[in-house]
Amino acid sequence: MFDEGKIVIVGASNVGTAVLNKIVDFGLASEVVLIDINEKKCMGESLDTSHATACVGSYNMYIHEGTYEDCKDASMIIITAGPSIKPGETPDRLILTKTNCKIMDSVMSQIVQYTKDAIILVVTNPLDVATYYVSDNFDYPREKIIGTGTLLETFRLRRILADYYHLDPKLVHGYVLGEHGNSGFVAWSTVDIASLGLDNMDEFLNHNYKLNKSMIEQKIMQVVYDVINLKGCTNTGIAMVVCRFIKAIKYNEYTILPMSSILTGEYGIHDVALSLPCMLNNTGIIKRFTPKLTDEEIEKMIASAKSVKSAMEAIEKKIEAVA
Ligand code: NAD
C-alpha cells in the first residue's frame, strides 16, 4: 500500500527543485518541505511549485519551505545540498569531497536532532564519500541511509544501449556498479536485453558490426560532463532516479536496484560506500547482493573502492586496506 507521508528535501537548487517538481508531478507525497541556507530561494521555489498544483489533473499537495524540525514526522529526507561540478571544472566529482563533507556535517547534525526514522536518500556528490560520511559519523540506522549511487549510470546504460539497438530501454537489464564517478564500471556480465542474451543481439538485429562495449562505457561515463558543459548542471535524470527510489520505498516494493551503502566484506571490500544491487522496502536496504562478476570486473570494483577511499583520506577519514 502507498504511504503518502511527508518528504523533506534539503538543497533547493538545480537538483532539489527538479526532485520537488517530479515528486509533485508523480504525486509521491502529501507534503513536501524545502530546506536550504538560501531561504529566499527556498520560499520562491516552494511558492512557484505550490501554485502549479491548482491545475486540473494535479495532486493537492502541501508544499512549503521549512526547517529541520520538519524532519520530525517525515518519512523520507532527500539530501541534495552542496555544490556540483561547474562547467569547465576538473571532470571528477571527487574534487567536491572537502566542501560537501562539511555541508553533510551541518545537514546531518541537524537531521539527527529530530528523527532516526526517516529514510535518507543521499544525492550530494561525491556520492559515495557523502554516503559513507553520513552513515559513519552519525548515530543513524545504516539501513535507512541510501546513496542514489550508480542507478543514474544504469539508466544511462539502458538508454545508450537501447539507442544503439533501436529498442525500448526498459528491455535492457544489468548494472553499472562501483563508484558513482569516474571509476564506476559496466558489469557486462550482468547485462541482458529482453532475456535474449546481449551477445546474440548483433546477430538477431542483423548488425554488420559487433557491439563496441568500451565505446558504450565511455559514453556512459562522459555524458555527465557533456550535460554539465552544455546546460550548466544535471538535474532531470537524477530527479527521475530519486523518484524511482521514493516509489520503491513508499510502495514497499522489495525491488532490487543498484545503490550506494557501506560494504561489509563484499568482494573482500569493507569500510567504503559503493554501489551494488540491493533489495529495498519501506524499512530501507534489506539485502546487498554480490552478483557473480568476472575477475576483471572484481578488479574494477576494488579499484573503485581504492579511488573512493583515497578521496576520503583527504578528509582524514580512517582508511583500512581493501582486503
Ligand atoms: P547547486 O550548487 O546549484 O545547489 C546546491 C544548493 O545547496 C544551494 O541551493 C545551496 O544554497 C545549498 N546548500 C549549501 N550548503 C547548504 C547547507 N549547509 N544546508 C542546506 N543547503 C545548503 O547544486 P545542484 O546542481 O543543485 O547539485 C546538488 C548536488 O547534487 C551536487 O553535489 C551535485 O554534484 C549532486 N548531484 C548528484 C547526482 C547523483 O547522481 N547523485 C546527480 C546530479 C547532481
CSV table of C-alpha atoms and ligand atoms in Angstrom, one decimal:
chain,number,residue,atom,x,y,z
A,1,MET,CA,0.0,0.0,0.0
A,2,PHE,CA,1.2,3.5,-0.8
A,3,ASP,CA,2.4,5.7,2.1
A,4,GLU,CA,1.6,9.3,1.2
A,5,GLY,CA,3.6,10.9,4.0
A,6,LYS,CA,5.9,13.9,4.2
A,7,ILE,CA,9.2,14.3,2.2
A,8,VAL,CA,11.8,16.8,3.2
A,9,ILE,CA,14.3,18.0,0.5
A,10,VAL,CA,17.5,19.6,1.7
A,11,GLY,CA,19.0,21.8,-1.0
A,12,ALA,CA,16.7,23.8,-3.2
A,13,SER,CA,18.8,24.5,-6.3
A,14,ASN,CA,19.0,22.6,-9.7
A,15,VAL,CA,18.7,19.1,-8.2
A,16,GLY,CA,16.4,19.8,-5.2
A,17,THR,CA,13.8,21.7,-7.3
A,18,ALA,CA,13.9,19.1,-10.1
A,19,VAL,CA,13.2,16.5,-7.5
A,20,LEU,CA,10.5,18.6,-5.9
A,21,ASN,CA,8.7,19.1,-9.3
A,22,LYS,CA,8.9,15.4,-10.2
A,23,ILE,CA,7.5,14.4,-6.7
A,24,VAL,CA,4.7,16.8,-7.3
A,25,ASP,CA,4.0,15.5,-10.9
A,26,PHE,CA,4.0,11.9,-9.7
A,27,GLY,CA,2.0,12.6,-6.6
A,28,LEU,CA,4.5,10.9,-4.3
A,29,ALA,CA,3.7,12.7,-1.0
A,30,SER,CA,1.0,14.7,0.7
A,31,GLU,CA,3.5,17.3,1.9
A,32,VAL,CA,6.9,18.4,0.6
A,33,VAL,CA,9.2,20.7,2.5
A,34,LEU,CA,12.2,22.5,1.1
A,35,ILE,CA,15.2,23.5,3.3
A,36,ASP,CA,18.2,25.5,2.1
A,37,ILE,CA,20.6,28.0,3.7
A,38,ASN,CA,19.3,30.3,0.9
A,39,GLU,CA,15.9,30.8,2.5
A,40,LYS,CA,14.7,33.3,-0.2
A,41,LYS,CA,15.3,30.7,-3.0
A,42,CYS,CA,13.5,28.1,-0.9
A,43,MET,CA,10.5,30.3,-0.4
A,44,GLY,CA,10.4,31.3,-4.1
A,45,GLU,CA,10.7,27.7,-5.4
A,46,SER,CA,8.1,26.3,-3.0
A,47,LEU,CA,5.6,29.1,-3.8
A,48,ASP,CA,6.0,28.6,-7.5
A,49,THR,CA,5.5,24.8,-7.4
A,50,SER,CA,2.7,25.1,-4.9
A,51,HIS,CA,0.7,27.3,-7.2
A,52,ALA,CA,1.2,24.9,-10.0
A,53,THR,CA,-0.8,22.3,-8.1
A,54,ALA,CA,-4.0,24.3,-8.6
A,55,CYS,CA,-4.2,23.0,-12.2
A,56,VAL,CA,-6.8,20.3,-13.0
A,57,GLY,CA,-5.0,16.9,-13.0
A,58,SER,CA,-2.5,17.9,-10.3
A,59,TYR,CA,-2.4,16.4,-6.9
A,60,ASN,CA,-3.4,18.7,-4.0
A,61,MET,CA,-0.2,18.7,-2.0
A,62,TYR,CA,1.1,21.0,0.7
A,63,ILE,CA,4.5,22.4,-0.5
A,64,HIS,CA,6.4,24.9,1.7
A,65,GLU,CA,9.8,26.0,2.9
A,66,GLY,CA,10.7,24.7,6.3
A,67,THR,CA,13.3,24.0,9.0
A,68,TYR,CA,14.9,20.8,10.2
A,69,GLU,CA,12.1,20.5,12.8
A,70,ASP,CA,10.0,19.3,9.8
A,71,CYS,CA,12.1,16.2,9.7
A,72,LYS,CA,10.4,15.0,12.9
A,73,ASP,CA,7.5,13.4,11.1
A,74,ALA,CA,9.0,13.0,7.6
A,75,SER,CA,9.0,9.5,6.0
A,76,MET,CA,11.9,10.4,3.7
A,77,ILE,CA,14.6,13.1,3.6
A,78,ILE,CA,16.4,13.8,0.3
A,79,ILE,CA,19.9,15.4,0.7
A,80,THR,CA,20.8,17.5,-2.4
A,81,ALA,CA,22.7,20.3,-0.5
A,82,GLY,CA,26.1,21.3,-1.7
A,83,PRO,CA,27.6,22.4,-5.0
A,84,SER,CA,28.1,20.4,-8.1
A,85,ILE,CA,31.0,20.4,-10.6
A,86,LYS,CA,30.7,23.5,-12.7
A,87,PRO,CA,31.2,23.8,-16.5
A,88,GLY,CA,34.9,23.7,-17.3
A,89,GLU,CA,36.0,22.4,-13.9
A,90,THR,CA,38.0,19.2,-13.5
A,91,PRO,CA,35.7,16.4,-14.6
A,92,ASP,CA,35.8,14.4,-11.3
A,93,ARG,CA,33.1,14.5,-8.7
A,94,LEU,CA,35.8,13.7,-6.0
A,95,ILE,CA,37.1,17.3,-6.1
A,96,LEU,CA,33.9,18.2,-4.2
A,97,THR,CA,35.0,16.0,-1.2
A,98,LYS,CA,36.1,18.6,1.3
A,99,THR,CA,33.4,21.2,0.7
A,100,ASN,CA,30.5,18.8,0.6
A,101,CYS,CA,31.6,16.7,3.6
A,102,LYS,CA,31.4,19.9,5.6
A,103,ILE,CA,27.9,20.5,4.3
A,104,MET,CA,26.9,16.9,5.1
A,105,ASP,CA,28.2,17.6,8.7
A,106,SER,CA,26.0,20.6,9.1
A,107,VAL,CA,22.9,19.0,7.4
A,108,MET,CA,23.1,15.6,9.2
A,109,SER,CA,23.9,17.0,12.6
A,110,GLN,CA,20.6,18.9,12.4
A,111,ILE,CA,18.6,16.0,11.0
A,112,VAL,CA,19.6,13.6,13.9
A,113,GLN,CA,18.1,16.1,16.4
A,114,TYR,CA,14.7,15.4,15.0
A,115,THR,CA,14.5,11.9,13.6
A,116,LYS,CA,16.1,8.5,13.3
A,117,ASP,CA,13.1,7.0,11.5
A,118,ALA,CA,13.0,8.7,8.1
A,119,ILE,CA,14.8,7.0,5.1
A,120,ILE,CA,17.5,9.3,3.9
A,121,LEU,CA,18.4,9.4,0.3
A,122,VAL,CA,21.9,10.9,-0.3
A,123,VAL,CA,22.2,12.7,-3.7
A,124,THR,CA,25.1,15.1,-3.0
A,125,ASN,CA,28.4,14.4,-4.7
A,126,PRO,CA,30.9,12.8,-4.4
A,127,LEU,CA,28.1,10.4,-3.8
A,128,ASP,CA,29.9,7.5,-2.2
A,129,VAL,CA,32.0,9.7,0.0
A,130,ALA,CA,28.9,11.6,1.2
A,131,THR,CA,27.0,8.4,1.8
A,132,TYR,CA,29.9,7.0,3.8
A,133,TYR,CA,30.3,10.2,5.7
A,134,VAL,CA,26.6,10.5,6.6
A,135,SER,CA,26.4,6.8,7.6
A,136,ASP,CA,29.6,6.6,9.6
A,137,ASN,CA,29.7,9.8,11.5
A,138,PHE,CA,26.2,9.9,13.0
A,139,ASP,CA,24.1,7.6,15.1
A,140,TYR,CA,21.5,6.8,12.5
A,141,PRO,CA,20.4,3.3,11.4
A,142,ARG,CA,22.6,2.4,8.4
A,143,GLU,CA,20.0,0.5,6.5
A,144,LYS,CA,18.0,3.7,6.3
A,145,ILE,CA,20.7,5.7,4.6
A,146,ILE,CA,20.8,5.1,0.8
A,147,GLY,CA,23.1,6.7,-1.7
A,148,THR,CA,21.5,7.0,-5.2
A,149,GLY,CA,24.8,5.6,-6.5
A,150,THR,CA,25.0,4.1,-9.9
A,151,LEU,CA,21.3,4.0,-10.7
A,152,LEU,CA,21.8,7.1,-12.8
A,153,GLU,CA,24.6,5.5,-14.8
A,154,THR,CA,22.5,2.3,-15.0
A,155,PHE,CA,19.7,4.4,-16.6
A,156,ARG,CA,22.3,5.9,-19.0
A,157,LEU,CA,23.5,2.4,-19.9
A,158,ARG,CA,19.9,1.4,-20.7
A,159,ARG,CA,19.3,4.5,-22.8
A,160,ILE,CA,22.6,4.3,-24.7
A,161,LEU,CA,22.3,0.6,-25.4
A,162,ALA,CA,18.7,1.0,-26.4
A,163,ASP,CA,19.6,3.8,-28.8
A,164,TYR,CA,22.3,1.6,-30.3
A,165,TYR,CA,20.0,-1.3,-30.9
A,166,HIS,CA,16.9,1.0,-31.6
A,167,LEU,CA,14.7,-0.6,-28.9
A,168,ASP,CA,12.9,0.2,-25.7
A,169,PRO,CA,15.4,1.0,-22.9
A,170,LYS,CA,13.2,-0.9,-20.4
A,171,LEU,CA,14.3,-4.1,-22.2
A,172,VAL,CA,17.9,-3.5,-21.1
A,173,HIS,CA,18.8,-5.2,-17.8
A,174,GLY,CA,22.1,-5.1,-15.9
A,175,TYR,CA,24.1,-2.7,-13.8
A,176,VAL,CA,26.7,-0.1,-13.7
A,177,LEU,CA,28.4,-0.8,-10.3
A,178,GLY,CA,31.2,0.6,-8.1
A,179,GLU,CA,31.7,4.4,-7.7
A,180,HIS,CA,29.2,6.9,-8.8
A,181,GLY,CA,32.0,8.6,-10.6
A,182,ASN,CA,34.9,8.0,-12.9
A,183,SER,CA,35.9,4.6,-11.6
A,184,GLY,CA,32.3,3.2,-11.9
A,185,PHE,CA,32.1,0.4,-14.5
A,186,VAL,CA,29.5,-1.5,-16.5
A,187,ALA,CA,29.2,-5.0,-15.1
A,188,TRP,CA,28.8,-6.5,-18.6
A,189,SER,CA,28.4,-10.0,-17.1
A,190,THR,CA,25.0,-8.8,-15.7
A,191,VAL,CA,23.8,-7.1,-18.9
A,192,ASP,CA,21.0,-8.7,-20.9
A,193,ILE,CA,18.4,-7.4,-23.4
A,194,ALA,CA,14.9,-8.9,-23.2
A,195,SER,CA,16.3,-12.2,-22.0
A,196,LEU,CA,17.7,-12.8,-25.5
A,197,GLY,CA,21.3,-12.6,-24.5
A,198,LEU,CA,23.4,-9.4,-25.1
A,199,ASP,CA,25.9,-11.4,-27.2
A,200,ASN,CA,23.2,-12.5,-29.6
A,201,MET,CA,21.7,-9.1,-30.3
A,202,ASP,CA,24.0,-8.2,-33.2
A,203,GLU,CA,23.0,-11.3,-35.0
A,204,PHE,CA,19.3,-11.1,-34.1
A,205,LEU,CA,19.1,-7.5,-35.3
A,206,ASN,CA,21.3,-8.0,-38.4
A,207,HIS,CA,24.1,-5.7,-37.3
A,208,ASN,CA,27.1,-5.9,-39.6
A,209,TYR,CA,29.4,-4.9,-36.8
A,210,LYS,CA,30.0,-6.1,-33.2
A,211,LEU,CA,28.9,-4.1,-30.2
A,212,ASN,CA,31.8,-1.9,-29.1
A,213,LYS,CA,31.5,-2.2,-25.3
A,214,SER,CA,34.3,0.2,-24.4
A,215,MET,CA,32.7,2.8,-26.6
A,216,ILE,CA,29.4,2.4,-24.8
A,217,GLU,CA,31.1,2.5,-21.4
A,218,GLN,CA,33.0,5.7,-22.4
A,219,LYS,CA,29.7,7.4,-23.4
A,220,ILE,CA,28.1,6.5,-20.1
A,221,MET,CA,30.9,8.0,-18.1
A,222,GLN,CA,31.4,11.0,-20.2
A,223,VAL,CA,27.7,12.1,-20.7
A,224,VAL,CA,27.5,13.7,-17.2
A,225,TYR,CA,30.3,16.2,-18.1
A,226,ASP,CA,28.8,16.8,-21.5
A,227,VAL,CA,25.4,17.7,-19.9
A,228,ILE,CA,27.1,20.0,-17.3
A,229,ASN,CA,29.1,21.7,-20.1
A,230,LEU,CA,26.1,22.1,-22.3
A,231,LYS,CA,23.4,23.1,-19.8
A,232,GLY,CA,25.3,24.1,-16.7
A,233,CYS,CA,24.1,21.2,-14.4
A,234,THR,CA,22.5,17.8,-14.4
A,235,ASN,CA,19.1,17.6,-12.7
A,236,THR,CA,16.4,15.8,-14.8
A,237,GLY,CA,17.9,12.3,-14.8
A,238,ILE,CA,18.8,12.4,-11.1
A,239,ALA,CA,15.3,13.6,-10.2
A,240,MET,CA,13.9,10.6,-12.0
A,241,VAL,CA,16.3,8.3,-10.1
A,242,VAL,CA,15.2,9.9,-6.8
A,243,CYS,CA,11.6,9.3,-7.7
A,244,ARG,CA,12.3,5.7,-8.6
A,245,PHE,CA,13.8,5.2,-5.1
A,246,ILE,CA,10.8,7.0,-3.5
A,247,LYS,CA,8.3,4.8,-5.3
A,248,ALA,CA,10.2,1.6,-4.3
A,249,ILE,CA,10.2,2.7,-0.7
A,250,LYS,CA,6.7,4.1,-0.5
A,251,TYR,CA,5.1,1.1,-2.3
A,252,ASN,CA,7.2,-1.3,-0.2
A,253,GLU,CA,8.3,-2.9,-3.4
A,254,TYR,CA,11.1,-5.3,-2.3
A,255,THR,CA,12.7,-4.3,-5.6
A,256,ILE,CA,16.3,-4.6,-6.5
A,257,LEU,CA,18.3,-1.5,-7.7
A,258,PRO,CA,21.9,-0.5,-7.7
A,259,MET,CA,22.6,1.9,-4.8
A,260,SER,CA,25.4,3.0,-2.6
A,261,SER,CA,25.9,1.8,1.0
A,262,ILE,CA,28.8,0.9,3.2
A,263,LEU,CA,30.2,-2.5,2.1
A,264,THR,CA,30.9,-5.1,4.8
A,265,GLY,CA,33.3,-7.6,3.0
A,266,GLU,CA,31.5,-8.0,-0.4
A,267,TYR,CA,34.3,-8.9,-2.9
A,268,GLY,CA,36.7,-8.5,0.0
A,269,ILE,CA,35.9,-4.8,0.3
A,270,HIS,CA,34.8,-3.1,3.5
A,271,ASP,CA,34.6,0.3,5.1
A,272,VAL,CA,33.8,2.2,2.0
A,273,ALA,CA,30.4,3.0,0.3
A,274,LEU,CA,29.9,1.8,-3.3
A,275,SER,CA,27.0,0.7,-5.4
A,276,LEU,CA,25.9,-2.9,-5.5
A,277,PRO,CA,22.4,-4.3,-6.4
A,278,CYS,CA,20.4,-4.1,-3.2
A,279,MET,CA,16.9,-5.1,-2.2
A,280,LEU,CA,14.8,-2.3,-0.9
A,281,ASN,CA,11.5,-2.0,1.0
A,282,ASN,CA,9.8,0.6,3.2
A,283,THR,CA,12.3,0.0,6.0
A,284,GLY,CA,15.3,0.7,3.8
A,285,ILE,CA,18.0,-1.6,2.5
A,286,ILE,CA,17.3,-5.2,3.4
A,287,LYS,CA,19.9,-7.1,1.4
A,288,ARG,CA,23.1,-6.4,-0.6
A,289,PHE,CA,23.8,-8.8,-3.5
A,290,THR,CA,27.1,-9.9,-4.9
A,291,PRO,CA,26.5,-11.0,-8.4
A,292,LYS,CA,28.9,-13.4,-9.9
A,293,LEU,CA,31.3,-11.0,-11.6
A,294,THR,CA,34.3,-11.8,-13.8
A,295,ASP,CA,37.8,-11.4,-12.3
A,296,GLU,CA,38.3,-8.2,-14.4
A,297,GLU,CA,35.0,-6.8,-13.0
A,298,ILE,CA,36.0,-7.6,-9.4
A,299,GLU,CA,39.3,-5.8,-10.1
A,300,LYS,CA,37.4,-2.8,-11.3
A,301,MET,CA,35.2,-2.9,-8.1
A,302,ILE,CA,38.4,-3.0,-6.0
A,303,ALA,CA,39.8,-0.1,-8.0
A,304,SER,CA,36.6,1.9,-7.3
A,305,ALA,CA,37.0,1.2,-3.6
A,306,LYS,CA,40.6,2.4,-3.6
A,307,SER,CA,39.6,5.6,-5.5
A,308,VAL,CA,36.8,6.5,-3.1
A,309,LYS,CA,39.0,5.6,-0.1
A,310,SER,CA,41.8,7.8,-1.2
A,311,ALA,CA,39.4,10.7,-1.6
A,312,MET,CA,38.3,10.1,2.0
A,313,GLU,CA,41.9,10.2,3.1
A,314,ALA,CA,41.9,13.8,2.0
A,315,ILE,CA,39.3,14.5,4.8
A,316,GLU,CA,41.3,12.4,7.3
A,317,LYS,CA,38.8,9.6,7.5
A,318,LYS,CA,40.2,6.3,8.8
A,319,ILE,CA,41.3,4.2,5.9
A,320,GLU,CA,41.6,0.4,6.1
A,321,ALA,CA,43.2,-1.6,3.4
A,322,VAL,CA,40.9,-3.2,0.9
A,323,ALA,CA,41.1,-6.8,1.8
B,1,NAD,P1,23.9,23.8,-6.6
B,1,NAD,O1,25.2,24.3,-6.3
B,1,NAD,O2,23.1,24.5,-7.7
B,1,NAD,O3,23.0,23.9,-5.3
B,1,NAD,C1,23.4,23.5,-4.0
B,1,NAD,C2,22.4,24.0,-3.0
B,1,NAD,O4,22.8,23.6,-1.7
B,1,NAD,C3,22.3,25.6,-3.0
B,1,NAD,O5,21.0,26.0,-3.1
B,1,NAD,C4,22.9,25.9,-1.6
B,1,NAD,O6,22.4,27.1,-1.0
B,1,NAD,C5,22.6,24.7,-0.8
B,1,NAD,N1,23.4,24.5,0.4
B,1,NAD,C6,24.7,24.6,0.5
B,1,NAD,N2,25.1,24.4,1.8
B,1,NAD,C7,23.9,24.1,2.5
B,1,NAD,C8,23.7,23.7,3.8
B,1,NAD,N3,24.6,23.6,4.7
B,1,NAD,N4,22.4,23.4,4.1
B,1,NAD,C9,21.4,23.5,3.2
B,1,NAD,N5,21.6,23.8,1.9
B,1,NAD,C10,22.8,24.1,1.6
B,1,NAD,O7,24.0,22.3,-6.9
B,1,NAD,P2,23.0,21.3,-7.7
B,1,NAD,O8,23.3,21.4,-9.1
B,1,NAD,O9,21.6,21.5,-7.2
B,1,NAD,O10,23.5,19.9,-7.2
B,1,NAD,C11,23.4,19.5,-5.9
B,1,NAD,C12,24.2,18.3,-5.6
B,1,NAD,O11,23.7,17.1,-6.3
B,1,NAD,C13,25.7,18.4,-6.0
B,1,NAD,O12,26.6,17.9,-5.1
B,1,NAD,C14,25.7,17.6,-7.3
B,1,NAD,O13,27.0,17.1,-7.7
B,1,NAD,C15,24.8,16.5,-6.9
B,1,NAD,N6,24.3,15.6,-8.0
B,1,NAD,C16,24.3,14.3,-7.7
B,1,NAD,C17,23.8,13.4,-8.7
B,1,NAD,C18,23.8,11.9,-8.4
B,1,NAD,O14,23.6,11.1,-9.3
B,1,NAD,N7,23.9,11.5,-7.2
B,1,NAD,C19,23.4,13.9,-10.0
B,1,NAD,C20,23.4,15.3,-10.2
B,1,NAD,C21,23.9,16.2,-9.2
